PDB file of C-alpha atoms and ligand atoms in Angstrom:
ATOM      1  CA  UNK M 269    -135.563 152.485  81.338  1.00 74.00           C
ATOM      2  CA  UNK M 270    -138.090 155.245  80.700  1.00 93.00           C
ATOM      3  CA  UNK M 271    -141.765 154.308  80.426  1.00 98.00           C
ATOM      4  CA  UNK M 272    -143.751 156.159  77.766  1.00 98.00           C
ATOM      5  CA  UNK M 273    -147.436 156.210  76.895  1.00 98.00           C
ATOM      6  CA  UNK M 274    -148.998 156.877  73.474  1.00 98.00           C
ATOM      7  CA  UNK M 275    -152.504 156.578  72.041  1.00 98.00           C
ATOM      8  CA  UNK M 276    -152.492 153.890  69.316  1.00 98.00           C
ATOM      9  CA  UNK M 277    -156.225 153.722  68.574  1.00 98.00           C
ATOM     10  CA  UNK M 278    -159.189 155.855  69.722  1.00 98.00           C
ATOM     11  CA  UNK M 279    -159.016 155.737  73.527  1.00 98.00           C
ATOM     12  CA  UNK M 280    -156.456 152.932  73.627  1.00 98.00           C
ATOM     13  CA  UNK M 281    -153.000 153.742  74.987  1.00 98.00           C
ATOM     14  CA  UNK M 282    -149.789 151.716  74.756  1.00 98.00           C
ATOM     15  CA  UNK M 283    -147.544 151.907  77.843  1.00 98.00           C
ATOM     16  CA  UNK M 284    -144.021 150.982  76.741  1.00 98.00           C
ATOM     17  CA  UNK M 285    -140.961 150.125  78.775  1.00 98.00           C
ATOM     18  CA  UNK M 286    -137.695 149.202  77.019  1.00 98.00           C
ATOM     19  CA  UNK M 287    -135.345 147.012  79.059  1.00 97.00           C
ATOM     20  CA  UNK M 288    -131.974 145.312  78.788  1.00 95.00           C
ATOM     21  CA  UNK M 289    -131.946 141.684  79.872  1.00 90.00           C
ATOM     22  CA  UNK M 290    -128.525 140.466  81.062  1.00 88.00           C
ATOM     23  CA  UNK M 291    -127.127 138.076  78.491  1.00 83.00           C
ATOM     24  CA  UNK M 292    -130.017 138.542  76.073  1.00 82.00           C
ATOM     25  CA  UNK M 293    -129.898 142.232  75.104  1.00 90.00           C
ATOM     26  CA  UNK M 294    -132.781 144.583  74.483  1.00 96.00           C
ATOM     27  CA  UNK M 295    -136.429 143.718  74.992  1.00 97.00           C
ATOM     28  CA  UNK M 296    -139.628 145.612  75.787  1.00 98.00           C
ATOM     29  CA  UNK M 297    -142.886 145.264  77.679  1.00 98.00           C
ATOM     30  CA  UNK M 298    -146.208 146.885  76.784  1.00 98.00           C
ATOM     31  CA  UNK M 299    -149.449 147.328  78.654  1.00 98.00           C
ATOM     32  CA  UNK M 300    -152.575 148.734  76.989  1.00 98.00           C
ATOM     33  CA  UNK M 301    -154.940 151.073  78.768  1.00 98.00           C
ATOM     34  CA  UNK M 302    -158.472 151.447  77.465  1.00 98.00           C
ATOM     35  CA  UNK M 303    -159.692 154.799  78.781  1.00 98.00           C
ATOM     36  CA  UNK M 304    -163.476 154.660  79.168  1.00 98.00           C
ATOM     37  CA  UNK M 305    -166.236 154.692  81.783  1.00 98.00           C
ATOM     38  CA  UNK M 306    -164.766 151.456  83.136  1.00 98.00           C
ATOM     39  CA  UNK M 307    -161.052 151.775  82.425  1.00 98.00           C
ATOM     40  CA  UNK M 308    -159.287 148.531  81.614  1.00 99.00           C
ATOM     41  CA  UNK M 309    -155.584 147.718  81.744  1.00 98.00           C
ATOM     42  CA  UNK M 310    -154.560 144.736  79.576  1.00 98.00           C
ATOM     43  CA  UNK M 311    -151.420 143.292  81.061  1.00 97.00           C
ATOM     44  CA  UNK M 312    -150.497 144.497  84.480  1.00 97.00           C
ATOM     45  CA  UNK M 313    -146.750 144.318  84.021  1.00 98.00           C
ATOM     46  CA  UNK M 314    -143.799 143.071  86.010  1.00 98.00           C
ATOM     47  CA  UNK M 315    -143.859 143.611  89.764  1.00 98.00           C
ATOM     48  CA  UNK M 316    -140.549 145.489  89.510  1.00 97.00           C
ATOM     49  CA  UNK M 317    -142.014 147.911  86.965  1.00 97.00           C
ATOM     50  CA  UNK M 318    -145.114 148.769  89.030  1.00 98.00           C
ATOM     51  CA  UNK M 319    -144.141 152.347  90.024  1.00 98.00           C
ATOM     52  CA  UNK M 320    -143.458 153.489  86.479  1.00 98.00           C
ATOM     53  CA  UNK M 321    -146.453 151.683  84.936  1.00 98.00           C
ATOM     54  CA  UNK M 322    -148.732 153.187  87.614  1.00 98.00           C
ATOM     55  CA  UNK M 323    -147.333 156.652  86.888  1.00 98.00           C
ATOM     56  CA  UNK M 324    -147.898 156.174  83.131  1.00 98.00           C
ATOM     57  CA  UNK M 325    -151.530 155.120  83.700  1.00 98.00           C
ATOM     58  CA  UNK M 326    -152.038 158.204  85.890  1.00 98.00           C
ATOM     59  CA  UNK M 327    -151.139 160.496  82.988  1.00 98.00           C
ATOM     60  CA  UNK M 328    -154.391 159.390  81.278  1.00 98.00           C
ATOM     61  CA  UNK M 329    -156.721 157.995  83.978  1.00 98.00           C
ATOM     62  CA  UNK M 330    -156.576 158.329  87.806  1.00 98.00           C
ATOM     63  CA  UNK M 331    -155.225 154.993  88.978  1.00 98.00           C
ATOM     64  CA  UNK M 332    -157.999 154.590  91.552  1.00 98.00           C
ATOM     65  CA  UNK M 333    -160.548 154.718  88.706  1.00 98.00           C
ATOM     66  CA  UNK M 334    -159.203 151.533  87.096  1.00 98.00           C
ATOM     67  CA  UNK M 335    -162.046 148.989  86.883  1.00 98.00           C
ATOM     68  CA  UNK M 336    -160.550 145.940  85.150  1.00 98.00           C
ATOM     69  CA  UNK M 337    -157.079 144.416  85.419  1.00 98.00           C
ATOM     70  CA  UNK M 338    -157.015 142.014  82.477  1.00 98.00           C
ATOM     71  CA  UNK M 339    -154.320 139.740  81.089  1.00 98.00           C
ATOM     72  CA  UNK M 340    -153.745 136.947  78.617  1.00 98.00           C
ATOM     73  CA  UNK M 341    -152.072 134.357  80.843  1.00 98.00           C
ATOM     74  CA  UNK M 342    -150.356 133.905  84.160  1.00 98.00           C
ATOM     75  CA  UNK M 343    -146.740 134.999  83.815  1.00 98.00           C
ATOM     76  CA  UNK M 344    -144.799 137.723  85.600  1.00 97.00           C
ATOM     77  CA  UNK M 345    -144.766 140.130  82.693  1.00 97.00           C
ATOM     78  CA  UNK M 346    -148.515 139.658  82.158  1.00 98.00           C
ATOM     79  CA  UNK M 347    -149.664 140.018  85.757  1.00 97.00           C
ATOM     80  CA  UNK M 348    -146.775 140.183  88.254  1.00 98.00           C
ATOM     81  CA  UNK M 349    -147.956 143.541  89.622  1.00 98.00           C
ATOM     82  CA  UNK M 350    -151.614 142.444  89.932  1.00 98.00           C
ATOM     83  CA  UNK M 351    -151.781 142.739  93.708  1.00 98.00           C
ATOM     84  CA  UNK M 352    -150.005 146.084  93.730  1.00 98.00           C
ATOM     85  CA  UNK M 353    -152.571 147.467  91.289  1.00 98.00           C
ATOM     86  CA  UNK M 354    -155.437 145.898  93.289  1.00 98.00           C
ATOM     87  CA  UNK M 355    -154.154 147.807  96.309  1.00 98.00           C
ATOM     88  CA  UNK M 356    -153.864 151.060  94.352  1.00 98.00           C
ATOM     89  CA  UNK M 357    -157.268 150.742  92.644  1.00 98.00           C
ATOM     90  CA  UNK M 358    -159.977 149.788  95.170  1.00 98.00           C
ATOM     91  CA  UNK M 359    -162.708 149.332  92.525  1.00 97.00           C
ATOM     92  CA  UNK M 360    -160.590 147.126  90.249  1.00 98.00           C
ATOM     93  CA  UNK M 361    -161.114 143.403  89.729  1.00 98.00           C
ATOM     94  CA  UNK M 362    -158.878 140.910  87.946  1.00 98.00           C
ATOM     95  CA  UNK M 363    -160.411 139.936  84.579  1.00 98.00           C
ATOM     96  CA  UNK M 364    -159.312 136.712  82.939  1.00 98.00           C
ATOM     97  CA  UNK M 365    -160.486 133.455  81.430  1.00 98.00           C
ATOM     98  CA  UNK M 366    -162.026 130.634  83.457  1.00 98.00           C
ATOM     99  CA  UNK M 367    -158.884 128.509  83.347  1.00 98.00           C
ATOM    100  CA  UNK M 368    -156.612 131.264  84.678  1.00 98.00           C
ATOM    101  CA  UNK M 369    -159.134 131.990  87.431  1.00 98.00           C
ATOM    102  CA  UNK M 370    -159.352 128.349  88.455  1.00 98.00           C
ATOM    103  CA  UNK M 371    -155.661 127.460  88.197  1.00 98.00           C
ATOM    104  CA  UNK M 372    -153.975 130.595  89.549  1.00 98.00           C
ATOM    105  CA  UNK M 373    -155.880 133.797  90.090  1.00 98.00           C
ATOM    106  CA  UNK M 374    -158.512 132.672  92.613  1.00 97.00           C
ATOM    107  CA  UNK M 375    -155.581 131.871  94.907  1.00 98.00           C
ATOM    108  CA  UNK M 376    -152.938 134.375  93.837  1.00 98.00           C
ATOM    109  CA  UNK M 377    -154.969 137.590  93.642  1.00 98.00           C
ATOM    110  CA  UNK M 378    -155.883 139.563  96.758  1.00 98.00           C
ATOM    111  CA  UNK M 379    -159.438 139.984  95.400  1.00 98.00           C
ATOM    112  CA  UNK M 380    -161.435 137.370  93.450  1.00 98.00           C
ATOM    113  CA  UNK M 381    -161.382 137.585  89.677  1.00 98.00           C
ATOM    114  CA  UNK M 382    -164.223 137.973  87.256  1.00 98.00           C
ATOM    115  CA  UNK M 383    -163.758 134.854  85.142  1.00 98.00           C
ATOM    116  CA  UNK M 384    -164.903 135.088  81.516  1.00 98.00           C
ATOM    117  CA  UNK M 385    -166.351 132.404  79.322  1.00 98.00           C
ATOM    118  CA  UNK M 386    -165.122 132.080  75.771  1.00 98.00           C
ATOM    119  CA  UNK M 387    -166.824 134.827  73.682  1.00 98.00           C
ATOM    120  CA  UNK M 388    -168.095 136.702  76.722  1.00 98.00           C
ATOM    121  CA  UNK M 389    -168.332 140.489  76.219  1.00 98.00           C
ATOM    122  CA  UNK M 390    -167.589 143.192  78.781  1.00 98.00           C
ATOM    123  CA  UNK M 391    -168.912 146.704  78.027  1.00 98.00           C
ATOM    124  CA  UNK M 392    -166.549 149.452  79.177  1.00 98.00           C
ATOM    125  CA  UNK M 393    -168.562 152.407  77.847  1.00 98.00           C
ATOM    126  CA  UNK M 394    -168.046 153.137  74.181  1.00 98.00           C
ATOM    127  CA  UNK M 395    -165.491 150.307  74.006  1.00 98.00           C
ATOM    128  CA  UNK M 396    -166.464 146.626  74.332  1.00 98.00           C
ATOM    129  CA  UNK M 397    -164.080 143.753  74.762  1.00 98.00           C
ATOM    130  CA  UNK M 398    -164.702 140.094  73.923  1.00 98.00           C
ATOM    131  CA  UNK M 399    -162.689 137.349  75.607  1.00 98.00           C
ATOM    132  CA  UNK M 400    -161.358 134.667  73.278  1.00 98.00           C
ATOM    133  CA  UNK M 401    -160.012 131.421  74.721  1.00 98.00           C
ATOM    134  CA  UNK M 402    -156.820 130.363  72.892  1.00 98.00           C
ATOM    135  CA  UNK M 403    -155.416 127.498  74.983  1.00 97.00           C
ATOM    136  CA  UNK M 404    -151.669 127.083  74.349  1.00 97.00           C
ATOM    137  CA  UNK M 405    -151.596 129.849  71.679  1.00 97.00           C
ATOM    138  CA  UNK M 406    -148.856 130.950  71.850  1.00 97.00           C
ATOM    139  CA  UNK M 407    -148.327 129.345  75.258  1.00 97.00           C
ATOM    140  CA  UNK M 408    -150.106 128.499  78.543  1.00 97.00           C
ATOM    141  CA  UNK M 409    -153.281 126.472  78.944  1.00 97.00           C
ATOM    142  CA  UNK M 410    -155.126 129.525  80.285  1.00 98.00           C
ATOM    143  CA  UNK M 411    -154.117 131.783  77.398  1.00 98.00           C
ATOM    144  CA  UNK M 412    -156.661 134.052  75.720  1.00 98.00           C
ATOM    145  CA  UNK M 413    -156.973 137.457  74.117  1.00 98.00           C
ATOM    146  CA  UNK M 414    -159.362 140.417  74.096  1.00 98.00           C
ATOM    147  CA  UNK M 415    -160.882 141.891  70.939  1.00 98.00           C
ATOM    148  CA  UNK M 416    -162.086 145.499  71.268  1.00 98.00           C
ATOM    149  CA  UNK M 417    -164.917 146.119  68.822  1.00 98.00           C
ATOM    150  CA  UNK M 418    -165.190 149.970  68.634  1.00 98.00           C
ATOM    151  CA  UNK M 419    -161.643 150.226  67.248  1.00 98.00           C
ATOM    152  CA  UNK M 420    -161.260 146.667  65.907  1.00 98.00           C
ATOM    153  CA  UNK M 421    -158.163 146.291  68.108  1.00 98.00           C
ATOM    154  CA  UNK M 422    -156.976 142.789  68.959  1.00 98.00           C
ATOM    155  CA  UNK M 423    -155.064 142.770  72.232  1.00 98.00           C
ATOM    156  CA  UNK M 424    -152.882 139.953  70.948  1.00 98.00           C
ATOM    157  CA  UNK M 425    -150.470 139.475  73.869  1.00 98.00           C
ATOM    158  CA  UNK M 426    -147.369 137.515  72.958  1.00 98.00           C
ATOM    159  CA  UNK M 427    -148.320 136.992  69.296  1.00 98.00           C
ATOM    160  CA  UNK M 428    -145.907 138.913  67.066  1.00 98.00           C
ATOM    161  CA  UNK M 429    -143.330 139.347  69.850  1.00 98.00           C
ATOM    162  CA  UNK M 430    -140.490 141.489  68.510  1.00 97.00           C
ATOM    163  CA  UNK M 431    -137.043 141.429  70.115  1.00 96.00           C
ATOM    164  CA  UNK M 432    -134.969 144.509  70.783  1.00 96.00           C
ATOM    165  CA  UNK M 433    -135.923 147.624  72.690  1.00 97.00           C
ATOM    166  CA  UNK M 434    -136.271 150.360  70.070  1.00 96.00           C
ATOM    167  CA  UNK M 435    -139.908 150.307  68.918  1.00 97.00           C
ATOM    168  CA  UNK M 436    -142.214 153.129  67.844  1.00 98.00           C
ATOM    169  CA  UNK M 437    -145.678 153.071  69.395  1.00 98.00           C
ATOM    170  CA  UNK M 438    -147.382 151.880  66.205  1.00 98.00           C
ATOM    171  CA  UNK M 439    -146.106 150.888  62.762  1.00 98.00           C
ATOM    172  CA  UNK M 440    -147.523 149.787  59.449  1.00 98.00           C
ATOM    173  CA  UNK M 441    -144.305 148.103  58.314  1.00 98.00           C
ATOM    174  CA  UNK M 442    -143.652 144.373  58.506  1.00 97.00           C
ATOM    175  CA  UNK M 443    -143.630 142.925  62.045  1.00 98.00           C
ATOM    176  CA  UNK M 444    -144.009 139.286  61.008  1.00 98.00           C
ATOM    177  CA  UNK M 445    -140.411 138.992  59.777  1.00 98.00           C
ATOM    178  CA  UNK M 446    -138.907 140.334  63.024  1.00 97.00           C
ATOM    179  CA  UNK M 447    -141.303 138.384  65.235  1.00 97.00           C
ATOM    180  CA  UNK M 448    -140.664 135.134  63.358  1.00 97.00           C
ATOM    181  CA  UNK M 449    -136.919 135.696  63.657  1.00 96.00           C
ATOM    182  CA  UNK M 450    -137.412 136.105  67.419  1.00 95.00           C
ATOM    183  CA  UNK M 451    -139.593 132.924  67.592  1.00 95.00           C
ATOM    184  CA  UNK M 452    -136.944 130.915  65.788  1.00 93.00           C
ATOM    185  CA  UNK M 453    -134.396 131.943  68.424  1.00 91.00           C
ATOM    186  CA  UNK M 454    -136.551 131.296  71.481  1.00 91.00           C
ATOM    187  CA  UNK M 455    -139.282 128.840  70.360  1.00 91.00           C
ATOM    188  CA  UNK M 456    -141.796 130.409  72.761  1.00 93.00           C
ATOM    189  CA  UNK M 457    -144.868 128.918  71.019  1.00 95.00           C
ATOM    190  CA  UNK M 458    -146.402 125.767  72.467  1.00 94.00           C
ATOM    191  CA  UNK M 459    -146.509 123.038  69.853  1.00 89.00           C
ATOM    192  CA  UNK M 460    -150.266 122.839  70.046  1.00 87.00           C
ATOM    193  CA  UNK M 461    -152.526 120.851  67.747  1.00 86.00           C
ATOM    194  CA  UNK M 462    -155.018 123.485  66.744  1.00 91.00           C
ATOM    195  CA  UNK M 463    -152.756 126.500  66.229  1.00 95.00           C
ATOM    196  CA  UNK M 464    -154.011 127.231  62.744  1.00 95.00           C
ATOM    197  CA  UNK M 465    -157.655 126.926  63.743  1.00 96.00           C
ATOM    198  CA  UNK M 466    -157.257 129.313  66.642  1.00 97.00           C
ATOM    199  CA  UNK M 467    -155.345 131.860  64.546  1.00 98.00           C
ATOM    200  CA  UNK M 468    -158.007 131.624  61.835  1.00 97.00           C
ATOM    201  CA  UNK M 469    -160.691 132.404  64.431  1.00 98.00           C
ATOM    202  CA  UNK M 470    -158.791 135.590  65.331  1.00 98.00           C
ATOM    203  CA  UNK M 471    -158.308 136.464  61.647  1.00 98.00           C
ATOM    204  CA  UNK M 472    -162.074 136.147  61.031  1.00 98.00           C
ATOM    205  CA  UNK M 473    -162.617 139.047  63.458  1.00 98.00           C
ATOM    206  CA  UNK M 474    -160.710 141.267  60.969  1.00 98.00           C
ATOM    207  CA  UNK M 475    -158.626 143.324  63.415  1.00 98.00           C
ATOM    208  CA  UNK M 476    -157.372 146.666  62.118  1.00 98.00           C
ATOM    209  CA  UNK M 477    -154.867 147.139  64.948  1.00 98.00           C
ATOM    210  CA  UNK M 478    -152.759 144.513  66.652  1.00 98.00           C
ATOM    211  CA  UNK M 479    -151.795 145.573  70.177  1.00 98.00           C
ATOM    212  CA  UNK M 480    -148.637 143.505  70.627  1.00 98.00           C
ATOM    213  CA  UNK M 481    -147.184 143.011  74.095  1.00 98.00           C
ATOM    214  CA  UNK M 482    -143.544 143.134  73.056  1.00 98.00           C
ATOM    215  CA  UNK M 483    -142.434 145.649  70.406  1.00 98.00           C
ATOM    216  CA  UNK M 484    -144.561 148.000  68.315  1.00 98.00           C
ATOM    217  CA  UNK M 485    -148.291 147.886  67.875  1.00 98.00           C
ATOM    218  CA  UNK M 486    -149.308 147.439  64.247  1.00 98.00           C
ATOM    219  CA  UNK M 487    -151.968 148.861  61.940  1.00 98.00           C
ATOM    220  CA  UNK M 488    -153.184 147.202  58.747  1.00 98.00           C
ATOM    221  CA  UNK M 489    -154.965 144.133  57.408  1.00 98.00           C
ATOM    222  CA  UNK M 490    -154.848 142.054  60.577  1.00 98.00           C
ATOM    223  CA  UNK M 491    -156.610 139.066  58.999  1.00 98.00           C
ATOM    224  CA  UNK M 492    -153.928 138.765  56.324  1.00 98.00           C
ATOM    225  CA  UNK M 493    -151.096 139.133  58.816  1.00 98.00           C
ATOM    226  CA  UNK M 494    -152.605 136.528  61.161  1.00 98.00           C
ATOM    227  CA  UNK M 495    -153.006 134.078  58.260  1.00 98.00           C
ATOM    228  CA  UNK M 496    -149.399 134.701  57.280  1.00 98.00           C
ATOM    229  CA  UNK M 497    -148.415 133.901  60.857  1.00 98.00           C
ATOM    230  CA  UNK M 498    -150.367 130.623  60.703  1.00 97.00           C
ATOM    231  CA  UNK M 499    -148.593 129.714  57.437  1.00 96.00           C
ATOM    232  CA  UNK M 500    -145.224 130.476  58.977  1.00 96.00           C
ATOM    233  CA  UNK M 501    -145.832 128.613  62.240  1.00 94.00           C
ATOM    234  CA  UNK M 502    -147.207 125.530  60.506  1.00 88.00           C
ATOM    235  CA  UNK M 503    -144.971 125.744  57.445  1.00 74.00           C
TER     236      UNK M 503
HETATM  237 FE1  FE2 D 795    -146.137 134.869  77.778  1.00 90.10          FE
HETATM  238 FE1  FE2 D 796    -145.469 138.452  77.335  1.00 90.10          FE
END
């Protein structure tokens, strides 16, 4: 269970930990570090992985310089280590959507969150992230994503989740086939009404890199891949 860190877009680093889950086989967890004037970590990681994720961050940015601890939704792999990172990074604040702040983070986190409106932008330096509310896509009422505009990177969380534990940092090969095979096994998408509309909104941002939380990051025509996902989910 060795954690590695690789740059997948200009100033954006994927922190990767392969794991074996008893009874389910290989899997992997990613966090993404945006190294800038106000460093941001998207996904905080499991509580049990805190020491190795912290050490990986420290290879690029001193941990006590972290400014934003951001995540898509409230699950252990997304933000289990939030309070450990808040203790290690005195200037850091949780960064999430209004629903996550109201439902969970205002109580759970040891410091209050900055709660973002849909479409709200946070400038990190040369990178800028926009929060996008995506309730129930792929799951959780509070779910949302961040779009980074300098690199056109969509921090797409659990979308395109790939099973297994052997994943290069970034690929240009097909990830939709593997992620759809995984979805058919585990049905981790909510069966929400407006799935296509929300995916289309992400596609219209024309991401060039998809920073997936489980598996490899991906480079290519993100709009086309997102539309193919919508077809597959609704097909
Ligand atoms: Fe999730
Ligand atoms: Fe996840």
